[in-house]
Coordinates of C-alpha atoms in Angstrom, one line a residue:
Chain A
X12 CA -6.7 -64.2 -26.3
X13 CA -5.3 -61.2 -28.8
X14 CA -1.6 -61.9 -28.4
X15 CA -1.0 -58.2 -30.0
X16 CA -0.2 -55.7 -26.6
X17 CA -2.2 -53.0 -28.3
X18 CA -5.6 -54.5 -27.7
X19 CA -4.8 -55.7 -24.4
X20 CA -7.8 -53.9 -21.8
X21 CA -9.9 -52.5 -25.1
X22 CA -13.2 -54.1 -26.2
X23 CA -12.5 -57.2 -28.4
X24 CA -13.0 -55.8 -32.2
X25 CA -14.7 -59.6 -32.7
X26 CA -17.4 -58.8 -30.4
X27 CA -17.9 -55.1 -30.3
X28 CA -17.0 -54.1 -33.8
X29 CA -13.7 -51.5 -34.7
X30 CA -12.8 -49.2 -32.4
X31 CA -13.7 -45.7 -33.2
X32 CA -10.4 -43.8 -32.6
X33 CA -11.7 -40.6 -33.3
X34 CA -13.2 -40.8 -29.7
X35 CA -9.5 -40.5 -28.7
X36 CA -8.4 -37.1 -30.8
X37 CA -7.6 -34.3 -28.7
X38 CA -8.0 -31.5 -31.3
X39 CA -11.3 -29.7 -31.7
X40 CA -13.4 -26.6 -29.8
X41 CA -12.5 -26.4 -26.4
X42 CA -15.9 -26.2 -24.4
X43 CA -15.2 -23.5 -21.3
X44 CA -18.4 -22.7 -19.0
X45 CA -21.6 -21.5 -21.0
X46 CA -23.2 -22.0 -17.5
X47 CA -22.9 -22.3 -13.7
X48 CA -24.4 -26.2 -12.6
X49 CA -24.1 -26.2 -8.5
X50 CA -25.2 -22.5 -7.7
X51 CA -25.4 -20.8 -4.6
X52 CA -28.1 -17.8 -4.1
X53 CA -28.0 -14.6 -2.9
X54 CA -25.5 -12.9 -0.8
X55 CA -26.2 -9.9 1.6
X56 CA -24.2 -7.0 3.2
X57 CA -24.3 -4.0 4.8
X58 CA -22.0 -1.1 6.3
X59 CA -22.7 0.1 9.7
X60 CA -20.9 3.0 11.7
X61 CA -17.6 1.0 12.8
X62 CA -18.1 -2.5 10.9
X63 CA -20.4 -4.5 7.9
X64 CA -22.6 -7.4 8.7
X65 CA -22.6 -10.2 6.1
X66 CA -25.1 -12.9 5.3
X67 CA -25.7 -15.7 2.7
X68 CA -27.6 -18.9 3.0
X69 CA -26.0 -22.7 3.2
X70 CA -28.0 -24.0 0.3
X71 CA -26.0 -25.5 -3.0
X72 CA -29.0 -26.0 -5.3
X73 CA -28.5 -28.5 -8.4
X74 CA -31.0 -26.6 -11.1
X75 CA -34.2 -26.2 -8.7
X76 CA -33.3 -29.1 -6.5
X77 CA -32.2 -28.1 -2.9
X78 CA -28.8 -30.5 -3.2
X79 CA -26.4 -29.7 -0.9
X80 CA -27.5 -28.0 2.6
X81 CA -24.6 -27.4 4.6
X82 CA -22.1 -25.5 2.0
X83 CA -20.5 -22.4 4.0
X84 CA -20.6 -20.0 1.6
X85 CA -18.5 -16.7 3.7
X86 CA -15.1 -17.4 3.5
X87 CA -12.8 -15.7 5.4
X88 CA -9.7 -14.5 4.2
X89 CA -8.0 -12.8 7.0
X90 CA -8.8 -11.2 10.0
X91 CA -10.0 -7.8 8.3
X92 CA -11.2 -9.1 4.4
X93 CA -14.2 -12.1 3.6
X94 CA -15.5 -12.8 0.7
X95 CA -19.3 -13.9 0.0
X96 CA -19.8 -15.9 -3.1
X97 CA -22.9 -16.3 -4.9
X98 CA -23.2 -18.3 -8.3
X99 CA -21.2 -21.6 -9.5
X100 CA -20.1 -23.3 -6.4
X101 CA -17.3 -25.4 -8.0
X102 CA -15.8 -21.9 -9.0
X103 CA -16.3 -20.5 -5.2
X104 CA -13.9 -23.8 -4.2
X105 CA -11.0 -22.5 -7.2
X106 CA -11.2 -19.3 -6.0
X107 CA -11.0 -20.3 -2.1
X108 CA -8.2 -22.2 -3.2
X109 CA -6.8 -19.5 -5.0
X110 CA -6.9 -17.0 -2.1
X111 CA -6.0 -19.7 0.3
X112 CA -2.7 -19.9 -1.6
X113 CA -2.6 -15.8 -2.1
X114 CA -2.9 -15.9 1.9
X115 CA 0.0 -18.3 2.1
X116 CA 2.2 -16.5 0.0
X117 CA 1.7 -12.9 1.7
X118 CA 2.8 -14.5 5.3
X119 CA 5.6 -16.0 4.1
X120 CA 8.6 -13.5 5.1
X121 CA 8.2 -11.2 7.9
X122 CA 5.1 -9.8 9.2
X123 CA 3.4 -6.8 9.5
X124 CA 2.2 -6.5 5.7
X125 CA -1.5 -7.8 5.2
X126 CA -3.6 -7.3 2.7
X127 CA -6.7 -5.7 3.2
X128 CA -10.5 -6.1 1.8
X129 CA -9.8 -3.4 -0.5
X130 CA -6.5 -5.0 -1.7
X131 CA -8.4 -8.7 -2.0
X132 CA -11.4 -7.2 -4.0
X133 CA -9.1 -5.0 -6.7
X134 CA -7.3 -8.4 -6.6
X135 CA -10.2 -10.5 -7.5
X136 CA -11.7 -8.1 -10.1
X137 CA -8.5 -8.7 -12.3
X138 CA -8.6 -12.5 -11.5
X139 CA -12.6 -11.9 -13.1
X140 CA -12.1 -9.9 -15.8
X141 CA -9.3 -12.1 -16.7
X142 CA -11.1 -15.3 -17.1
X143 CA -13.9 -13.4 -18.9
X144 CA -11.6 -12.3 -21.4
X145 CA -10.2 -15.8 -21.8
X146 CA -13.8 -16.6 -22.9
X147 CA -13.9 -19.1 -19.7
X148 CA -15.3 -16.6 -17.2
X149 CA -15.7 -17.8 -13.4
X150 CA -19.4 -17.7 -12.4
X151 CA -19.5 -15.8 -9.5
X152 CA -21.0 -12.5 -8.2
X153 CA -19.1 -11.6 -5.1
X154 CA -18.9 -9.3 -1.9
X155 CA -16.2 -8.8 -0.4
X156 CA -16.1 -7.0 3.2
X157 CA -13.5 -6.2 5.6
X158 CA -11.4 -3.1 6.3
X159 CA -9.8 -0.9 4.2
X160 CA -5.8 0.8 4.5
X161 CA -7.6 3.2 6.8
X162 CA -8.9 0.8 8.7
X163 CA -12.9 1.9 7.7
X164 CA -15.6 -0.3 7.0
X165 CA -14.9 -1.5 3.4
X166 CA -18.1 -3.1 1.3
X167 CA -17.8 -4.3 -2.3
X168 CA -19.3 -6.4 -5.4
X169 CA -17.4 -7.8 -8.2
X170 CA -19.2 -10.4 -10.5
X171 CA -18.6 -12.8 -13.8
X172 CA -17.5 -9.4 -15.9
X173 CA -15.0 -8.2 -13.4
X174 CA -17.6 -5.4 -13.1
X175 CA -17.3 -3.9 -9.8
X176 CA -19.6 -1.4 -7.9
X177 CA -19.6 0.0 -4.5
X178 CA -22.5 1.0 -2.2
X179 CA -23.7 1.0 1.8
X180 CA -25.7 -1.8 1.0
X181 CA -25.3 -4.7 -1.4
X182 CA -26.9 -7.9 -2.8
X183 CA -26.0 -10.1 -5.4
X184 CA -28.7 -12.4 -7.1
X185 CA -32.4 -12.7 -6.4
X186 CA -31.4 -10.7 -3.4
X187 CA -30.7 -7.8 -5.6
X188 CA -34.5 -7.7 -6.3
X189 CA -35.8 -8.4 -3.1
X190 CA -33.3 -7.6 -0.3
X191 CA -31.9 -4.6 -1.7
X192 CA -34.8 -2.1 -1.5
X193 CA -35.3 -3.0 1.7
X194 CA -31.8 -2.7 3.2
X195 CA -31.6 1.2 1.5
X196 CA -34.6 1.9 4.2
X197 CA -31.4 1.6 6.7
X198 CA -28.7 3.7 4.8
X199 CA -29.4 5.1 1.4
X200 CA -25.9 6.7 0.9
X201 CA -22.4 6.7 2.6
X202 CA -23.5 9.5 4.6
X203 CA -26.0 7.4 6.8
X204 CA -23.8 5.1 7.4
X205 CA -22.7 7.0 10.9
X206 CA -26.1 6.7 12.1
X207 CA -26.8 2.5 11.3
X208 CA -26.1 0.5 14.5
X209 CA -24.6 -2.9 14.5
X210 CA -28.1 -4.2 15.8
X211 CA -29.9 -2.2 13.0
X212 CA -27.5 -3.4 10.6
X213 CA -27.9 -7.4 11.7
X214 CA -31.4 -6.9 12.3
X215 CA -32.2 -5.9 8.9
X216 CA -30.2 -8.4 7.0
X217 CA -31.8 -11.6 9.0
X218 CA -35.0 -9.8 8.0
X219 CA -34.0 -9.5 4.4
X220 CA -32.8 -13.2 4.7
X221 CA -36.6 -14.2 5.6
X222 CA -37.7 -12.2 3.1
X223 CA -35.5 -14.1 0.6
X224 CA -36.5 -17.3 2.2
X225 CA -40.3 -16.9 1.7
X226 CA -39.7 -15.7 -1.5
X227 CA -36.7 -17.4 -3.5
X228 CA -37.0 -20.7 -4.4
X229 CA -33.5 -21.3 -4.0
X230 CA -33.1 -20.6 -0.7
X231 CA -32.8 -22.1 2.7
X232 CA -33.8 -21.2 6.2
X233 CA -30.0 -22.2 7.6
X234 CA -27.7 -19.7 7.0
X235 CA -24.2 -17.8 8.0
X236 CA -23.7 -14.9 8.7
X237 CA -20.4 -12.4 9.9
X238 CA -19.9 -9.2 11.6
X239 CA -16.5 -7.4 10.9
X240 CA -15.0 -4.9 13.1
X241 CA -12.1 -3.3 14.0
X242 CA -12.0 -4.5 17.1
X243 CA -13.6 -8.0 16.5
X244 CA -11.8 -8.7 13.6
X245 CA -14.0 -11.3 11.7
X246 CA -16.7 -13.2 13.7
X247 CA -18.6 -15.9 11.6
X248 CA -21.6 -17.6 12.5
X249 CA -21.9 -20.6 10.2
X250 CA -25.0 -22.7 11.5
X251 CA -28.0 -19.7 12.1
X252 CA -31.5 -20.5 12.0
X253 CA -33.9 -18.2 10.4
X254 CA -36.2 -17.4 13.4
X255 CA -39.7 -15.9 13.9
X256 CA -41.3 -17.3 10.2
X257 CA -44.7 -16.7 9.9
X258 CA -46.6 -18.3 6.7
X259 CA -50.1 -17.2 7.4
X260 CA -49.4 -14.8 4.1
X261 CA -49.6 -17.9 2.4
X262 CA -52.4 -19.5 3.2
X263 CA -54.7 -17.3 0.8
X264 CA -52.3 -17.8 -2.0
X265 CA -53.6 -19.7 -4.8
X266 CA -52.6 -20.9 -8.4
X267 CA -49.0 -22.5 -8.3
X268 CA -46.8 -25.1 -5.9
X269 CA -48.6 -28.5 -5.1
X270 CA -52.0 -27.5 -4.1
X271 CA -55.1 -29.5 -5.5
X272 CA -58.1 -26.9 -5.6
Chain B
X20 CA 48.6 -13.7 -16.4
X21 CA 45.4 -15.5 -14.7
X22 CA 44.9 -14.3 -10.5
X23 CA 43.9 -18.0 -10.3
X24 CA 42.1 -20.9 -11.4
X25 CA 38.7 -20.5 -9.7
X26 CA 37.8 -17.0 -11.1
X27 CA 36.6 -18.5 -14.2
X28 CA 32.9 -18.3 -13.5
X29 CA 30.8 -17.4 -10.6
X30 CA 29.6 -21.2 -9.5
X31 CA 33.2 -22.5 -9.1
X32 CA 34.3 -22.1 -5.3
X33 CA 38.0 -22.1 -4.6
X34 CA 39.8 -24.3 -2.1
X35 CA 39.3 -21.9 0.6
X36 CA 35.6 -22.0 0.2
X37 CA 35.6 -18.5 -2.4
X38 CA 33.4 -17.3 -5.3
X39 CA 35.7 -14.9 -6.7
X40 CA 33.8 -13.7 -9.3
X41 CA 31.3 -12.6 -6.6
X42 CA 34.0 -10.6 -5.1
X43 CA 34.6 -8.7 -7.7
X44 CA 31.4 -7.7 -8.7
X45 CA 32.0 -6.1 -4.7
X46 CA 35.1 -4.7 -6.1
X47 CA 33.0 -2.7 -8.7
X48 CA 30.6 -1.4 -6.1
X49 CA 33.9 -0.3 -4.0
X50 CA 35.1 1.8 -7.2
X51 CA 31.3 3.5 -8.0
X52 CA 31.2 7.3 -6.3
X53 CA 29.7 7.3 -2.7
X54 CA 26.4 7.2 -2.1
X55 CA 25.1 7.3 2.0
X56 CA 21.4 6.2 3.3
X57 CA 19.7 7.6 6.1
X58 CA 16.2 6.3 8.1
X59 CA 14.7 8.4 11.2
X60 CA 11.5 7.8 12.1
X61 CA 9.7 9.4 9.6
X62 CA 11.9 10.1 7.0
X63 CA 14.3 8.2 4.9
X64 CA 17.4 10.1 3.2
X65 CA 19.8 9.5 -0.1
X66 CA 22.5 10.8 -0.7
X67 CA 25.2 10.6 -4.0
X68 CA 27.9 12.3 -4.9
X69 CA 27.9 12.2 -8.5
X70 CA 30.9 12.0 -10.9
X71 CA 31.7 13.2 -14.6
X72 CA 33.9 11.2 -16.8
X73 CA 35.6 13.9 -18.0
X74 CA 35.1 18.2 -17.6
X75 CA 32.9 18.1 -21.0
X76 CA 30.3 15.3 -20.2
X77 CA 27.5 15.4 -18.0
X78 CA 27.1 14.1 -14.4
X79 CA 26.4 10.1 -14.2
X80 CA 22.9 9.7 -12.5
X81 CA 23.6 8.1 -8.8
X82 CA 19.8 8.3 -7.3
X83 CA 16.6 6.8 -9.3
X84 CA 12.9 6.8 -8.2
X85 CA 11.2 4.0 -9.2
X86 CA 7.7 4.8 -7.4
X87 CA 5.8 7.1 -5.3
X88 CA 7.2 5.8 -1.9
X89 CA 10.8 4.9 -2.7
X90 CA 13.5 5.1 -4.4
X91 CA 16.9 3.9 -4.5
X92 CA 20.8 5.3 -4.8
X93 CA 23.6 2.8 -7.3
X94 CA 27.1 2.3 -6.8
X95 CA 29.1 0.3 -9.3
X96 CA 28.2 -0.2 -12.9
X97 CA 25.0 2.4 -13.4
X98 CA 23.8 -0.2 -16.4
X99 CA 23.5 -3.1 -14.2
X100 CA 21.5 -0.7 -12.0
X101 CA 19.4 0.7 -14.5
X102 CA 18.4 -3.2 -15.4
X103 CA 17.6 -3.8 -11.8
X104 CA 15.5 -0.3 -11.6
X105 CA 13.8 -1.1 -14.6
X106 CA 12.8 -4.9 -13.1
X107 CA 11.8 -3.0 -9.9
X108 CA 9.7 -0.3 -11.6
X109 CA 8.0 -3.3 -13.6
X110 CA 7.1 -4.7 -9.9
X111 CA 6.1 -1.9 -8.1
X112 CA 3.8 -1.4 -11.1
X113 CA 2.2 -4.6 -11.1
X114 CA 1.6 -4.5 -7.4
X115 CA -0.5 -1.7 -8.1
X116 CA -2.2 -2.4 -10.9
X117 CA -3.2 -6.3 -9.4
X118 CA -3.6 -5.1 -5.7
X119 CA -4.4 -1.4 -5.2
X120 CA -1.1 -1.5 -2.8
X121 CA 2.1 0.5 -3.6
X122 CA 4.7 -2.5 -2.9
X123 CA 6.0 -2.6 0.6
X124 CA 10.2 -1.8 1.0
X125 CA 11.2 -5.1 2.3
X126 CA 9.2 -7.6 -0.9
X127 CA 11.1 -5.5 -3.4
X128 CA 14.3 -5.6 -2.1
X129 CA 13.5 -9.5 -1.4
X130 CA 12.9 -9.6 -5.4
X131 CA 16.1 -8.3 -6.3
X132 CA 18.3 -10.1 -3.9
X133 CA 16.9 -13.5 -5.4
X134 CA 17.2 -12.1 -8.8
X135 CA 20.8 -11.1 -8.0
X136 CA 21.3 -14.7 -6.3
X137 CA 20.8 -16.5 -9.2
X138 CA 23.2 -15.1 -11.1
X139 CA 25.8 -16.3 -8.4
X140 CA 24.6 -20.5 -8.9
X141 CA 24.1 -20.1 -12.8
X142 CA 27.4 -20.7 -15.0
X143 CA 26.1 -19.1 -17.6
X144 CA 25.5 -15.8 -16.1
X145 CA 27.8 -13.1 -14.3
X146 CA 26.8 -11.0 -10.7
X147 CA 24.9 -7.6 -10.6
X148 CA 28.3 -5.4 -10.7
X149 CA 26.7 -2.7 -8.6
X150 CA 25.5 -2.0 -5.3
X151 CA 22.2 -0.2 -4.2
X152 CA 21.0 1.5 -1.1
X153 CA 16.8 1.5 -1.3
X154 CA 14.9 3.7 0.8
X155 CA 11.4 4.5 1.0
X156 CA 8.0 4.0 3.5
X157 CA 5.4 1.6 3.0
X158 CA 2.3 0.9 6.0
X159 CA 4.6 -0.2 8.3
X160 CA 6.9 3.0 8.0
X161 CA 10.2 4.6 6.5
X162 CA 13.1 1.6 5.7
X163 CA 16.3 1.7 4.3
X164 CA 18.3 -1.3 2.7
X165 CA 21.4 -2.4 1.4
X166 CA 22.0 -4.5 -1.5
X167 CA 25.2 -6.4 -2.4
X168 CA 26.0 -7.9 -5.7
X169 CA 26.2 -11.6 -3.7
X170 CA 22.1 -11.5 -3.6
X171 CA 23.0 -10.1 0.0
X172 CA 20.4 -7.6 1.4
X173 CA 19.5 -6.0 5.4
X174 CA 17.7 -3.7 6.5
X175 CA 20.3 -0.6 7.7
X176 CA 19.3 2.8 10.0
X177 CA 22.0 4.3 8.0
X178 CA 24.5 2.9 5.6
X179 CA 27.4 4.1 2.9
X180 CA 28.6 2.2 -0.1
X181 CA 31.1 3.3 -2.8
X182 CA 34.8 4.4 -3.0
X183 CA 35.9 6.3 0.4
X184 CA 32.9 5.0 1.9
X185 CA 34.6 4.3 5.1
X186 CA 34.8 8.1 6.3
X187 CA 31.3 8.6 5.7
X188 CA 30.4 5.4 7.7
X189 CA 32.9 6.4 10.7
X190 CA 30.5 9.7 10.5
X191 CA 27.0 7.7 10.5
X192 CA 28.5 5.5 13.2
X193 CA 29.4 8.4 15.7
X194 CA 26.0 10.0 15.2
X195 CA 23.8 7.2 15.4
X196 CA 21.8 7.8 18.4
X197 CA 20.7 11.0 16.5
X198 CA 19.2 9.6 13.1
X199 CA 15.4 7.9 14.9
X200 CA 14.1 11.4 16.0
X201 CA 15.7 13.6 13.9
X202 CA 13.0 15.6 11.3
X203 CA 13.5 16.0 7.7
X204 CA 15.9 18.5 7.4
X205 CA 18.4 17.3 10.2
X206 CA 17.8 13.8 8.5
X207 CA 19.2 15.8 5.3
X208 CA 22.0 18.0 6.7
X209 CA 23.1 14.5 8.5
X210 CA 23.0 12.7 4.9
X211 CA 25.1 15.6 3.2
X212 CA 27.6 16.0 6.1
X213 CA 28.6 12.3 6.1
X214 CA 28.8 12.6 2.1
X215 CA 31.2 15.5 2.6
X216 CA 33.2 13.7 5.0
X217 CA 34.2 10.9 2.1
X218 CA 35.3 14.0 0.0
X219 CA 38.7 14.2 -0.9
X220 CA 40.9 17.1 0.5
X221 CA 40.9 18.6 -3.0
X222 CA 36.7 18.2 -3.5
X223 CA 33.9 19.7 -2.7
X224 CA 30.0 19.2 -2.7
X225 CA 28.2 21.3 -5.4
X226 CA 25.0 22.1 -7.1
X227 CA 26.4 19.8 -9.6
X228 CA 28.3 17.2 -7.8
X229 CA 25.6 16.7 -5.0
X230 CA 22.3 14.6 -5.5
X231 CA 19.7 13.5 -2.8
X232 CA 16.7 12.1 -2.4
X233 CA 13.9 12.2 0.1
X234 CA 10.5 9.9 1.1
X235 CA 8.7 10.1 4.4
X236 CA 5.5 9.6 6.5
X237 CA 3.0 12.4 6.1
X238 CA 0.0 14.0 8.3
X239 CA -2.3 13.3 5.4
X240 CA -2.2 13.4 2.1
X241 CA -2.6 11.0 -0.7
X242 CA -2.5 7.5 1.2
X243 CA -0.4 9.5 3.7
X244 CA 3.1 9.8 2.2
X245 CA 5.6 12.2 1.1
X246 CA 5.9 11.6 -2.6
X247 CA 10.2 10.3 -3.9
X248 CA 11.7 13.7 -4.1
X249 CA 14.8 14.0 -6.5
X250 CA 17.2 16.7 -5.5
X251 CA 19.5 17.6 -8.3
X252 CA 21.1 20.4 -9.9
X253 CA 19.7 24.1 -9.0
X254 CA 17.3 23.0 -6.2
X255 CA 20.1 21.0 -4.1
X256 CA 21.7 24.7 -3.7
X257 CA 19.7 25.6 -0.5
X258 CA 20.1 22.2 1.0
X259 CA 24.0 22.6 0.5
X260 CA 24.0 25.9 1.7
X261 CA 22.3 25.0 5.0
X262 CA 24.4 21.8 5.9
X263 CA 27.1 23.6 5.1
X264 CA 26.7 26.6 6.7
X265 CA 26.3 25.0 10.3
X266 CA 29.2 22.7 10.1
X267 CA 31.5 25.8 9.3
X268 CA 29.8 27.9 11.4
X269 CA 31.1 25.6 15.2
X270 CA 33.9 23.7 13.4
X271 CA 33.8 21.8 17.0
X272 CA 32.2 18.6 16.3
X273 CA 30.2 17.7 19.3
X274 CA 29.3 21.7 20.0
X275 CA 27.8 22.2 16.7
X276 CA 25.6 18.7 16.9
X277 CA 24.3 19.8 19.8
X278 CA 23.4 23.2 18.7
X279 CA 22.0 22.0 15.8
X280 CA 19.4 19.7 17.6
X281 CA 18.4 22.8 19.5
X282 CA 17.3 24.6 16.4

């Protein structure tokens, strides 16, 4: 046995040659994220006269492959603000951490001053803009939904840029293509918002979600979804089922997926 | 030629459990010009009475807005006051800039009693000598609160700090029950009459002498508030003029209040 303290736990130079303590240095680039791994798809919302209904999927995809089916991916805040993430999922958990702690800190002390979704989403498009401007941006694209100072419906996105932009209806990712379109049918400016029910509004985004679902690969069939009012405060559904499929459109589609002929 | 041993610095207590250099930073708020504080409501009211160091300088600056909602009024050294306005400018600034939200009453005052609390555990540092009265509204409505060089702060419905503070508080204290419903301007004439109460036999209130400040809740309006507005000079003449006037006009204490209510 080496009687010298220094090799004590490291290969044996005899047997596996010199260490190579360059492996050790700490110096050089610093890698930051160049892309997101575990990724979460699309994320749906839309305003309705006295509330917004929310919706995103439970499916963590690993590249293509359907790896993790039951992550919630609406997380609440408070009783009036939630936040849907789509993109990296390891950088959904920092930043539910990070407004986990936010939360903390704001109900320390007395009561009666909350922030609101409008508050949480200014908040979280410096927290994005920041890290992209560090070089080491967090990759998310984000709605957040709740109630504003004024206590009306508040709807809005912030993504990987700390670019932020506000409509009725909203969709980040592949629903941005597909879902989008079809939720303007139900309010194409602020000013129809007064006449969208909160059956419309849920009834057009588990539509959309089937849409999504027969159309984007990365999507699942089990998915959450959240309806915030005044009155209700947040009410979350985490464990839907997407209901009513029909694949018949399918059946006469030829030329890709696993089919022989 | 030393009071005692245990005035050295401000983490030494004496025998009979004392921080004397804390009490003397309360001895320099005690020898600042009287400033009062009034909160109804709806509105909140300051109130200075501002001295000159001599008949050829310029009036020293008693009440400072720091933002849109609040503001605050300094007794004791004004350059320990303007380092604390300056710190809370920085944070009301930042807590609109990272949150959209104009910073409530009660987390800024919070801010600057730890701040001022430090310096009262830390040998190498010496209290806040001054004392500030902050009012302003935030969602939760119009506050007004005191702040002590100790790190001490409460919330008050109407306080006075400063030299001869004790007649304007004997004043506040007999007309307490009116200060929750009173509107703006009995709020004011209330903050101005307490102020003159304080007054030397040989003083009086005047355009230059007289500063006040004003915040409260609004109908509508940008986010529903009435901007910090700083009374000084010229524009405090018609405020002076109408406190005045009523308190001259039924010298009888409890006859004039009540008149004045009616109106």
């Amino acid at each position: 046995m080496n009687h010298l303290p220094q090799a004590w736990g490291r290969p044996r130079d005899d047997i596996y040659g010199h260490y190579d303590p360059s492996h050790l240095q700490t110096a050089g680039p610093n890698a930051h994220t160049q892309q997101p791994i575990v990724t979460g798809t699309s994320v749906l919302a839309v305003k309705f006269k006295d509330g917004i209904v929310i919706a995103a999927d439970n499916l963590a995809s690993y590249g293509s492959l359907a790896r993790f089916t039951h992550v919630h991916r609406l997380r609440p805040f408070n009783d009036r603000a939630l936040v849907g993430f789509g993109g990296d999922i390891s950088d959904m958990q920092y930043l539910d951490r990070l407004l986990n702690s936010l939360d903390v800190n704001e109900n320390y002390g007395s009561p009666g001053h909350v922030l609101n979704a409008q508050n949480l989403h200014t908040y979280l498009s410096k927290v994005m803009y920041k890290r992209r401007s560090d070089m080491n941006p967090l990759w998310n694209s984000m709605l957040v939904v709740g109630l504003d100072g004024d206590d009306k419906p508040f709807l809005s996105s912030v993504d990987l840029l700390g670019t932020t932009f506000s409509s009725p209806t909203l969709a980040t990712g592949f629903g941005g293509h597909l879902a989008q379109p079809l939720l303007r049918k139900l309010a194409d400016d602020e000013s129809q918002v007064k006449d969208v029910t909160r059956e419309k509004a849920v009834a057009a985004v588990q539509e959309c979600m089937k849409v999504l679902f027969y159309r984007d690969a990365r999507s699942l069939d089990s998915y959450s979804i959240a309806v915030i009012t005044k009155e209700g405060g947040v009410e979350l559904k985490e464990d839907e089922q997407l209901e009513g499929q029909s694949w018949a459109f399918a059946d006469t589609i030829r030329g890709y997926g696993t089919q022989v002929n | 030629m030393f009071r005692n041993n245990y005035d050295n610095d401000a983490v030494t207590f004496s025998p009979q459990g004392r921080i004397f250099q804390v009490e003397y930073a309360s001895e320099a708020v005690k020898q600042g010009s009287v400033v009062v504080g009034i909160a109804s409501k709806t509105h909140t009211v300051l109130v200075a009475l501002k001295r000159n160091a001599e008949e050829l300088s310029s009036y020293q600056k008693k009440i400072i807005g720091i933002d849109e909602h609040f503001g605050l009024a300094l007794a004791g050294l004004a350059s320990d006051a303007r380092v604390l306005s300056n710190f809370m400018k920085r944070q009301a600034l930042a807590s609109k800039m990272t949150y959209g939200r104009p910073i409530p009453i009660e987390r800024i005052v919070e801010r600057i009693g730890d701040r001022a609390q430090t310096s009262t555990q830390v040998y190498t540092k010496r209290p806040y000598g001054v004392g500030l009265l902050v009012a302003g509204v935030d969602e939760t409505g119009p506050h007004l609160f005191e702040f002590q060089p100790s790190g001490m702060t409460q919330e008050m419905v109407a306080c006075a700090i400063g030299a001869r503070s004790q007649m304007a508080r004997t004043y506040l204290e007999r007309h307490l029950d009116k200060f929750a419903d009173s509107s703006r301007d009995e709020l004011i004439k209330h903050g101005l009459l307490a102020l003159k109460e304080s007054l030397s036999q040989d003083k009086e209130l005047t355009v230059d002498n007289a500063s006040l400040g004003v915040t409260g809740v609004a109908k509508d309006g940008k986010r529903k508030i009435e901007t910090f507005k700083l009374y000084d000079g010229p524009e405090i003449g018609p405020l002076l003029e109408a406190a005045l006037e009523t308190s001259e006009a039924a010298p009888a204490a409890e006859g004039g209040e009540s008149m004045e209510v009616d109106t």
